[in-house]
Amino acid sequence: MSQTLEIEFQPLDVSYEVEGKRPKIIIWCKLRDGSTAVIEDRRFLPYFYALPKQDGQSIERAKRGIERACLSKKVKCSISEEEKKYFGSKVKVLKVTVEIPEQVRLIRDVVKEVPEIEDVLEADVRFSLRYMIDHDMKPFRWYSASVIEIEKQGYRVKKAFEMIEGPKELEAESTPPKLKMLAFDIEVYSPAGSPRPSSDPIIIIGTMDGGVEQFYAQDKQDKGIIEKFASRVREIDPDIVVGYNTNSFDWQYLMERSKIVKAELDIGRKEGSPPSMSVMGHISIQGRLNVDVFNFVEEMTGTKRKTLDEIADYMGVMKKSDRVLLEWYDIPKLWDSGADGMKRVLAYNRDDVVSTYRLAEKFIPFGLQLSGLTGIPLDQIMAASVGFRLEYYLMRKAFKYGELVPNREERGRESYKGAIVLQPLPGVHENVAVLDFASMYPNIMIKYNVGPDTLVRNGDCPEDQCYEAPGLKHKFRKEPPGFFKSVLAELLNARKKMREEMKKYPLGSPERSILDERQKAVKVLANATYGYMGWQAARWYCKECAEAVTAWGRANITAAIGEAKRLGLKVIYGDTDSLFVENKPEQVEKLVKWIETELGLEIKVDKVYRKLFFTEAKKRYVGLTEDGTIDIVGFEAIRGDWSEIAKEIQVEVSRIILEEMSTGKAVEYVRDVIRKLREGKIPMEKLVIWKTLTKKIEEYEVDAPHVAAAKMYESHGLKVSPGDKVGYVIVKGGGKISEKVKPYFAAALDEIDSDYYAEHQIIPAAMRILEYFGVRETELRGSSKGGQRSLMDFFGKK
């Protein structure tokens, strides 16, 4: 027998295979020296729980019923009795263990039909996830194990092992080994419209690890470049492969195209393993983590357009002015035009792959920590919704606390009263402090022991033993601590320790960066907990819980507002878990102490604005901070049909108002933009209006502008589907607006209807702010001088 070794490793991903009648867990990992390895574990078997009717009489009959059910399906089962908790109550449960994962699906419904069985639980937990939960194994954490070395059996790794004992987690905060990352991006030759793998070849595949390498097919024969790309991936041997929108386009195109041209796309860490569509809906590469950066970007709210060039510019990794910009329909013409055209397309691809790599460098650290916290592999973590991320974390904690995981049920959407949002005091305010409650909803859940297992469903509970939500009949037992209270207390305490630990390390150090990304990941999970309980797909769904939390939240904000006013502080605005008040430091400090003492909640001064402007609308303001930066919140979302120039107008008008205190300068700025518009000096991209199709084109009854534009897209050979954004401009001509649209790529600047943009985009956008300072629309059109008025009166000065 081979010698037993002790190794330390860090999991990247876990998968499984079935050999004969035995499952084999495969742990893809990194060793301490940074090399790659595989650990096989044949000791673990799949199982689920059968919950007998809790009458004390049916356990033995339930066992016999399960045995008969297994026999009917010719499945070998072993049954053991355990004690667990189910929604906080102790229950006796039967653990049903089978030989291979597929047998769980085969017999779970039959077992559920056994008369003595109340329900079947945890039968939908994937086998690899089950292994990770039961062994408390998370990606990017260090573990030790006793192993024996085995033959690599087609694995493209440095070493392969079989686990004998373990795994056991080691120190939690150690720096991970350096992970190799490869970015890629493809360009397709599609002269007839939308790219079709059946006929349109890939002409460029760009890659970047340390430097950029491009494979291109000048003759449009792409089998060779697909195989060169696959060879390059195997040569670099990356742990992480990144792209932008690659799950939806690049990978699927590569996979389909490689079949058509009979190219080998063998890029996994196991020989003969091309990428494949996983059950989770993302593209899976054996032994490597395929990460689509677009999944991170989808959750960003700061920018409406999420094209690679826009996001790279927004995130500061590559300015649009510094890169080659092409439209998709220009690529075939340029490729056919000769050496200079080809160079331009290659430069465009290079800028795309560099942007992708640099964006990944910004996003991946957070993804690593969120993956390590929840246990969800990095290639799935951002593709999963926030609710699913939290649920995976809760499932791990449930196992640790001996709680059974409820089944997911289909249920309709139920609404409930949400957070309090005050009507703001419109106008300009000076010296405003913003007070933020720290993790208000999680802290409310902890304070009042809120959770589906502590909810008193019959309403019968002595007053001294329960908390009752204000204005509702929902009651929650004070003792014992509920599942959610325990989980949240652990999360918030962990985050507090991480933030304290961060202070020990200098800014920019790897240790501080890791802790910072990890505490952000913890915050995301903790803050999602309240919303999760009201999510109809949640396993631990509890409408009453979510309703109660918002009721306590409203009560806390209302009490804080009352105390602020009693202290003589003017309250300017309040939203969910923050208050904007007049900044009188002494009174503000008293308010903070009162909230901490009387309400038992943590609150701090988040920032101070020198000047702050509110319209009448909630969640929309512009502020000038003490260090001179401008915060703009909510203005980009006024209407879905704003063009970029309209949003730009609002930002600049706000800046002039707050920094220069002059409506006259703001008016002159708007007039100047209108002049440039009429002279054709505003770039086309600033005039494009983007709207999302919410259903199929043929399902629209009214020809809205974006629907009319979508029909024109199709006439240009572009297929558009629900969820796609349609970009269009308004051109000169008579008739309704829907009769004056053109796809942005088919219009010229001299066709633009400047009157439309002036009257329906620029002036209304500016007036949303300027109307509060007495400016009339006629002044923006240039028909009234209006004078160079200052804003001294608005700031209470002579």
Coordinates of N, CA and C in Angstrom, one line a residue, residues 66 79 149 245-246 280 304 378 398 402 410 463 481 511 598 622 637 663 686 730 734 743 783 798:
I66 N -40.1 2.5 4.0 CA -39.0 3.0 3.2 C -38.3 1.9 2.6
I79 N -30.9 2.8 6.4 CA -31.8 3.7 7.1 C -31.3 3.8 8.6
E149 N -0.8 9.1 -2.6 CA -0.6 9.5 -4.0 C -1.1 8.4 -4.9
N245 N -19.6 38.6 -20.8 CA -20.8 38.0 -21.5 C -20.5 36.7 -22.2
T246 N -19.5 36.0 -21.7 CA -19.0 34.8 -22.4 C -20.0 33.6 -22.1
M280 N -26.4 24.5 -13.5 CA -26.7 25.8 -12.9 C -26.8 26.9 -13.9
K304 N -26.2 52.8 -16.7 CA -27.3 52.1 -17.4 C -26.9 51.1 -18.5
L378 N -16.6 29.8 -7.4 CA -16.5 31.2 -8.0 C -17.2 31.3 -9.3
A398 N -27.4 25.5 8.8 CA -28.4 24.6 9.3 C -27.8 23.2 9.6
G402 N -27.7 21.5 13.3 CA -28.6 20.4 13.4 C -30.0 20.7 13.0
E410 N -43.4 26.3 -4.5 CA -43.9 27.3 -5.4 C -45.0 28.1 -4.7
E463 N -47.0 37.9 27.3 CA -46.3 39.2 26.9 C -44.9 39.2 27.3
P481 N -32.7 31.4 21.4 CA -32.3 32.1 20.2 C -32.6 31.4 18.9
E511 N -2.9 41.5 3.1 CA -3.7 41.1 4.2 C -4.9 42.0 4.4
E598 N -31.4 54.1 23.8 CA -32.8 53.9 23.9 C -33.3 52.9 22.8
V622 N -28.5 65.8 -4.9 CA -27.1 66.1 -5.3 C -26.5 66.8 -4.1
A637 N -32.0 57.8 -13.0 CA -33.1 56.9 -13.2 C -34.4 57.6 -13.3
T663 N -27.4 80.6 -11.1 CA -28.4 80.0 -12.1 C -28.1 80.6 -13.5
K686 N -24.2 60.2 -27.5 CA -24.8 60.9 -26.4 C -26.3 61.1 -26.7
I730 N -33.9 59.9 -32.6 CA -35.1 60.5 -33.2 C -34.6 61.4 -34.3
G734 N -42.1 64.2 -40.2 CA -43.4 64.4 -39.6 C -43.9 63.1 -38.9
P743 N -32.6 53.1 -35.8 CA -31.6 52.4 -35.0 C -30.3 53.3 -35.0
S783 N -34.9 82.9 -25.3 CA -35.8 84.0 -25.6 C -35.9 84.9 -24.5
K798 N -27.3 87.6 2.2 CA -27.7 88.8 1.5 C -26.6 89.2 0.4

